[in-house]
Amino acid sequence: MELWFTELQTPAVGITCKTSRTLIEEHTGYQHLAIIETEQFGRMLVLDGMVQTTERDEFVYHEMLVHVALNTHPNPRRVVVIGGGDGGTIREVLKHPSVEEAVLAEIDGRVVEACRQFLPSISGALSDPRVTVKIGDGVQHIREAREEYDVVLIDSTEPVGAAVGLFSPEFYADVRKALRPGGIMVAQTESPFFNQDLIRRTQAGIRASFPVTRLYLASVPTYPSGLWSFTLGSLTHDPLQVDPAAIKDMPTKYYNRDVHFGAFQLPTFVRQLVESADAPASLNGSASAGGA
Ligand code: AG3
């Protein structure tokens, strides 16, 4: 018997993978959690029916969420990851020798436990002595932090349920206060094909708190539309002004010196989307239709 898993990425589009077994499936109290074995992508973490990460393509998202900011900051020592219970983002953070402490603030302890058990290649770094795992609300963790972090990485699920607060202007203002001088944040900001309103809102929200705000792209096969965006907010340093020679060679599979700069080169429709976020909310529709 063949078993297939489908995520409906929109009401009219789905991604479907042939599966060979289910390793864990439960309701955690926060969400429905499953880790399944797929033929094409290896093991896959699914939360509330949405693909979060897979063994085969996780490197794209995790490397791109981390290395752009950590190579833009001249000396990142304390880093916090909000969400990211699978540990992939922490693994990439620890590739930077300047990092002394990496904090994981994940609301759902069952995600961390399940990934430790079934996704060791992703979660393994969580046992590193530089890592502090805090099971609790990331919004509250950031609200209570004052000039504590050099980099804040927001490795959230879609903006539903527990993650809604991680996409608000108030949260970005709190992130700014949680950062030390020269600090940088990056948030995963979804698909420029399927989540245009969210991209406009997060652009505007991050710009309201950060003098340098830049969107960049990466290709993630298992995420909706395959084209994914990240938005970087920085108090001082501009990722495009980094000296290329200062970007060290690292053990990565997607990120490299050229991708660091190239990821900010936006296709015209994405550029227009970002520019349209300047307009007041009521004008957004016409601004994007008219080409900004
Ligand atoms: N967080 C972003 C996943 C969003 C995917 N959306 C979807 N499948 N509809 C990934 C967390 C990985 N550490």
JSON list of N, CA and C in Angstrom, two decimals, residues 155-193:
[
{"chain": "A", "resi": 155, "resn": "ASP", "atom": "N", "xyz": [12.83, 32.09, 14.12]},
{"chain": "A", "resi": 155, "resn": "ASP", "atom": "CA", "xyz": [12.67, 30.84, 13.37]},
{"chain": "A", "resi": 155, "resn": "ASP", "atom": "C", "xyz": [11.29, 30.29, 13.66]},
{"chain": "A", "resi": 156, "resn": "SER", "atom": "N", "xyz": [10.27, 31.00, 13.17]},
{"chain": "A", "resi": 156, "resn": "SER", "atom": "CA", "xyz": [8.91, 30.71, 13.58]},
{"chain": "A", "resi": 156, "resn": "SER", "atom": "C", "xyz": [8.19, 29.80, 12.60]},
{"chain": "A", "resi": 157, "resn": "THR", "atom": "N", "xyz": [7.05, 29.29, 13.06]},
{"chain": "A", "resi": 157, "resn": "THR", "atom": "CA", "xyz": [6.10, 28.63, 12.16]},
{"chain": "A", "resi": 157, "resn": "THR", "atom": "C", "xyz": [5.33, 29.74, 11.43]},
{"chain": "A", "resi": 158, "resn": "GLU", "atom": "N", "xyz": [4.34, 29.34, 10.65]},
{"chain": "A", "resi": 158, "resn": "GLU", "atom": "CA", "xyz": [3.48, 30.32, 9.98]},
{"chain": "A", "resi": 158, "resn": "GLU", "atom": "C", "xyz": [2.80, 31.21, 11.03]},
{"chain": "A", "resi": 159, "resn": "PRO", "atom": "N", "xyz": [2.37, 32.40, 10.65]},
{"chain": "A", "resi": 159, "resn": "PRO", "atom": "CA", "xyz": [1.71, 33.28, 11.62]},
{"chain": "A", "resi": 159, "resn": "PRO", "atom": "C", "xyz": [0.30, 32.84, 11.99]},
{"chain": "A", "resi": 160, "resn": "VAL", "atom": "N", "xyz": [0.22, 31.66, 12.59]},
{"chain": "A", "resi": 160, "resn": "VAL", "atom": "CA", "xyz": [-1.04, 31.17, 13.16]},
{"chain": "A", "resi": 160, "resn": "VAL", "atom": "C", "xyz": [-0.75, 30.65, 14.55]},
{"chain": "A", "resi": 161, "resn": "GLY", "atom": "N", "xyz": [-1.76, 30.60, 15.41]},
{"chain": "A", "resi": 161, "resn": "GLY", "atom": "CA", "xyz": [-1.59, 30.05, 16.75]},
{"chain": "A", "resi": 161, "resn": "GLY", "atom": "C", "xyz": [-0.54, 30.79, 17.55]},
{"chain": "A", "resi": 162, "resn": "ALA", "atom": "N", "xyz": [0.35, 30.02, 18.19]},
{"chain": "A", "resi": 162, "resn": "ALA", "atom": "CA", "xyz": [1.34, 30.59, 19.11]},
{"chain": "A", "resi": 162, "resn": "ALA", "atom": "C", "xyz": [2.29, 31.56, 18.42]},
{"chain": "A", "resi": 163, "resn": "ALA", "atom": "N", "xyz": [2.42, 31.50, 17.10]},
{"chain": "A", "resi": 163, "resn": "ALA", "atom": "CA", "xyz": [3.43, 32.31, 16.40]},
{"chain": "A", "resi": 163, "resn": "ALA", "atom": "C", "xyz": [2.93, 33.69, 15.98]},
{"chain": "A", "resi": 164, "resn": "VAL", "atom": "N", "xyz": [1.62, 33.97, 16.12]},
{"chain": "A", "resi": 164, "resn": "VAL", "atom": "CA", "xyz": [1.07, 35.24, 15.62]},
{"chain": "A", "resi": 164, "resn": "VAL", "atom": "C", "xyz": [1.85, 36.44, 16.15]},
{"chain": "A", "resi": 165, "resn": "GLY", "atom": "N", "xyz": [2.16, 36.42, 17.46]},
{"chain": "A", "resi": 165, "resn": "GLY", "atom": "CA", "xyz": [2.84, 37.54, 18.10]},
{"chain": "A", "resi": 165, "resn": "GLY", "atom": "C", "xyz": [4.23, 37.80, 17.57]},
{"chain": "A", "resi": 166, "resn": "LEU", "atom": "N", "xyz": [4.81, 36.83, 16.88]},
{"chain": "A", "resi": 166, "resn": "LEU", "atom": "CA", "xyz": [6.19, 36.97, 16.39]},
{"chain": "A", "resi": 166, "resn": "LEU", "atom": "C", "xyz": [6.26, 37.77, 15.08]},
{"chain": "A", "resi": 167, "resn": "PHE", "atom": "N", "xyz": [5.10, 38.22, 14.59]},
{"chain": "A", "resi": 167, "resn": "PHE", "atom": "CA", "xyz": [5.09, 38.97, 13.34]},
{"chain": "A", "resi": 167, "resn": "PHE", "atom": "C", "xyz": [4.58, 40.41, 13.55]},
{"chain": "A", "resi": 168, "resn": "SER", "atom": "N", "xyz": [4.44, 40.85, 14.81]},
{"chain": "A", "resi": 168, "resn": "SER", "atom": "CA", "xyz": [3.82, 42.16, 15.05]},
{"chain": "A", "resi": 168, "resn": "SER", "atom": "C", "xyz": [4.86, 43.27, 15.20]},
{"chain": "A", "resi": 169, "resn": "PRO", "atom": "N", "xyz": [4.48, 44.50, 14.87]},
{"chain": "A", "resi": 169, "resn": "PRO", "atom": "CA", "xyz": [5.38, 45.65, 15.05]},
{"chain": "A", "resi": 169, "resn": "PRO", "atom": "C", "xyz": [5.83, 45.80, 16.50]},
{"chain": "A", "resi": 170, "resn": "GLU", "atom": "N", "xyz": [4.95, 45.50, 17.44]},
{"chain": "A", "resi": 170, "resn": "GLU", "atom": "CA", "xyz": [5.31, 45.61, 18.86]},
{"chain": "A", "resi": 170, "resn": "GLU", "atom": "C", "xyz": [6.43, 44.63, 19.19]},
{"chain": "A", "resi": 171, "resn": "PHE", "atom": "N", "xyz": [6.36, 43.44, 18.63]},
{"chain": "A", "resi": 171, "resn": "PHE", "atom": "CA", "xyz": [7.41, 42.46, 18.87]},
{"chain": "A", "resi": 171, "resn": "PHE", "atom": "C", "xyz": [8.75, 42.95, 18.31]},
{"chain": "A", "resi": 172, "resn": "TYR", "atom": "N", "xyz": [8.73, 43.51, 17.10]},
{"chain": "A", "resi": 172, "resn": "TYR", "atom": "CA", "xyz": [9.99, 43.99, 16.51]},
{"chain": "A", "resi": 172, "resn": "TYR", "atom": "C", "xyz": [10.58, 45.14, 17.34]},
{"chain": "A", "resi": 173, "resn": "ALA", "atom": "N", "xyz": [9.70, 45.96, 17.93]},
{"chain": "A", "resi": 173, "resn": "ALA", "atom": "CA", "xyz": [10.19, 47.04, 18.80]},
{"chain": "A", "resi": 173, "resn": "ALA", "atom": "C", "xyz": [10.86, 46.43, 20.04]},
{"chain": "A", "resi": 174, "resn": "ASP", "atom": "N", "xyz": [10.28, 45.36, 20.55]},
{"chain": "A", "resi": 174, "resn": "ASP", "atom": "CA", "xyz": [10.90, 44.67, 21.70]},
{"chain": "A", "resi": 174, "resn": "ASP", "atom": "C", "xyz": [12.22, 44.01, 21.31]},
{"chain": "A", "resi": 175, "resn": "VAL", "atom": "N", "xyz": [12.28, 43.48, 20.09]},
{"chain": "A", "resi": 175, "resn": "VAL", "atom": "CA", "xyz": [13.54, 42.87, 19.61]},
{"chain": "A", "resi": 175, "resn": "VAL", "atom": "C", "xyz": [14.63, 43.94, 19.59]},
{"chain": "A", "resi": 176, "resn": "ARG", "atom": "N", "xyz": [14.28, 45.12, 19.11]},
{"chain": "A", "resi": 176, "resn": "ARG", "atom": "CA", "xyz": [15.25, 46.21, 19.06]},
{"chain": "A", "resi": 176, "resn": "ARG", "atom": "C", "xyz": [15.82, 46.48, 20.46]},
{"chain": "A", "resi": 177, "resn": "LYS", "atom": "N", "xyz": [14.94, 46.50, 21.46]},
{"chain": "A", "resi": 177, "resn": "LYS", "atom": "CA", "xyz": [15.41, 46.78, 22.84]},
{"chain": "A", "resi": 177, "resn": "LYS", "atom": "C", "xyz": [16.23, 45.61, 23.38]},
{"chain": "A", "resi": 178, "resn": "ALA", "atom": "N", "xyz": [15.96, 44.42, 22.91]},
{"chain": "A", "resi": 178, "resn": "ALA", "atom": "CA", "xyz": [16.71, 43.24, 23.38]},
{"chain": "A", "resi": 178, "resn": "ALA", "atom": "C", "xyz": [18.12, 43.18, 22.80]},
{"chain": "A", "resi": 179, "resn": "LEU", "atom": "N", "xyz": [18.35, 44.00, 21.76]},
{"chain": "A", "resi": 179, "resn": "LEU", "atom": "CA", "xyz": [19.65, 43.94, 21.08]},
{"chain": "A", "resi": 179, "resn": "LEU", "atom": "C", "xyz": [20.66, 44.88, 21.72]},
{"chain": "A", "resi": 180, "resn": "ARG", "atom": "N", "xyz": [21.90, 44.45, 21.73]},
{"chain": "A", "resi": 180, "resn": "ARG", "atom": "CA", "xyz": [22.99, 45.34, 22.10]},
{"chain": "A", "resi": 180, "resn": "ARG", "atom": "C", "xyz": [23.24, 46.33, 20.96]},
{"chain": "A", "resi": 181, "resn": "PRO", "atom": "N", "xyz": [23.99, 47.41, 21.21]},
{"chain": "A", "resi": 181, "resn": "PRO", "atom": "CA", "xyz": [24.34, 48.31, 20.11]},
{"chain": "A", "resi": 181, "resn": "PRO", "atom": "C", "xyz": [24.96, 47.53, 18.94]},
{"chain": "A", "resi": 182, "resn": "GLY", "atom": "N", "xyz": [24.58, 47.89, 17.73]},
{"chain": "A", "resi": 182, "resn": "GLY", "atom": "CA", "xyz": [25.10, 47.18, 16.55]},
{"chain": "A", "resi": 182, "resn": "GLY", "atom": "C", "xyz": [24.38, 45.88, 16.26]},
{"chain": "A", "resi": 183, "resn": "GLY", "atom": "N", "xyz": [23.30, 45.61, 17.00]},
{"chain": "A", "resi": 183, "resn": "GLY", "atom": "CA", "xyz": [22.62, 44.32, 16.87]},
{"chain": "A", "resi": 183, "resn": "GLY", "atom": "C", "xyz": [21.84, 44.15, 15.58]},
{"chain": "A", "resi": 184, "resn": "ILE", "atom": "N", "xyz": [21.54, 42.89, 15.28]},
{"chain": "A", "resi": 184, "resn": "ILE", "atom": "CA", "xyz": [20.86, 42.53, 14.02]},
{"chain": "A", "resi": 184, "resn": "ILE", "atom": "C", "xyz": [19.78, 41.48, 14.33]},
{"chain": "A", "resi": 185, "resn": "MET", "atom": "N", "xyz": [18.63, 41.60, 13.66]},
{"chain": "A", "resi": 185, "resn": "MET", "atom": "CA", "xyz": [17.62, 40.54, 13.71]},
{"chain": "A", "resi": 185, "resn": "MET", "atom": "C", "xyz": [17.34, 40.01, 12.31]},
{"chain": "A", "resi": 186, "resn": "VAL", "atom": "N", "xyz": [16.94, 38.75, 12.25]},
{"chain": "A", "resi": 186, "resn": "VAL", "atom": "CA", "xyz": [16.41, 38.21, 10.99]},
{"chain": "A", "resi": 186, "resn": "VAL", "atom": "C", "xyz": [15.16, 37.42, 11.32]},
{"chain": "A", "resi": 187, "resn": "ALA", "atom": "N", "xyz": [14.12, 37.62, 10.52]},
{"chain": "A", "resi": 187, "resn": "ALA", "atom": "CA", "xyz": [12.89, 36.84, 10.66]},
{"chain": "A", "resi": 187, "resn": "ALA", "atom": "C", "xyz": [12.64, 36.09, 9.36]},
{"chain": "A", "resi": 188, "resn": "GLN", "atom": "N", "xyz": [12.11, 34.88, 9.48]},
{"chain": "A", "resi": 188, "resn": "GLN", "atom": "CA", "xyz": [11.65, 34.20, 8.27]},
{"chain": "A", "resi": 188, "resn": "GLN", "atom": "C", "xyz": [10.32, 34.86, 7.90]},
{"chain": "A", "resi": 189, "resn": "THR", "atom": "N", "xyz": [10.17, 35.27, 6.64]},
{"chain": "A", "resi": 189, "resn": "THR", "atom": "CA", "xyz": [8.98, 36.04, 6.27]},
{"chain": "A", "resi": 189, "resn": "THR", "atom": "C", "xyz": [8.21, 35.44, 5.08]},
{"chain": "A", "resi": 190, "resn": "GLU", "atom": "N", "xyz": [8.27, 34.10, 4.95]},
{"chain": "A", "resi": 190, "resn": "GLU", "atom": "CA", "xyz": [7.33, 33.42, 4.07]},
{"chain": "A", "resi": 190, "resn": "GLU", "atom": "C", "xyz": [7.56, 33.64, 2.57]},
{"chain": "A", "resi": 191, "resn": "SER", "atom": "N", "xyz": [6.54, 33.26, 1.79]},
{"chain": "A", "resi": 191, "resn": "SER", "atom": "CA", "xyz": [6.70, 33.19, 0.33]},
{"chain": "A", "resi": 191, "resn": "SER", "atom": "C", "xyz": [6.25, 34.47, -0.38]},
{"chain": "A", "resi": 192, "resn": "PRO", "atom": "N", "xyz": [7.09, 35.03, -1.25]},
{"chain": "A", "resi": 192, "resn": "PRO", "atom": "CA", "xyz": [6.65, 36.20, -2.01]},
{"chain": "A", "resi": 192, "resn": "PRO", "atom": "C", "xyz": [5.57, 35.91, -3.04]},
{"chain": "A", "resi": 193, "resn": "PHE", "atom": "N", "xyz": [5.34, 34.62, -3.33]},
{"chain": "A", "resi": 193, "resn": "PHE", "atom": "CA", "xyz": [4.22, 34.29, -4.20]},
{"chain": "A", "resi": 193, "resn": "PHE", "atom": "C", "xyz": [2.91, 34.23, -3.42]}
]
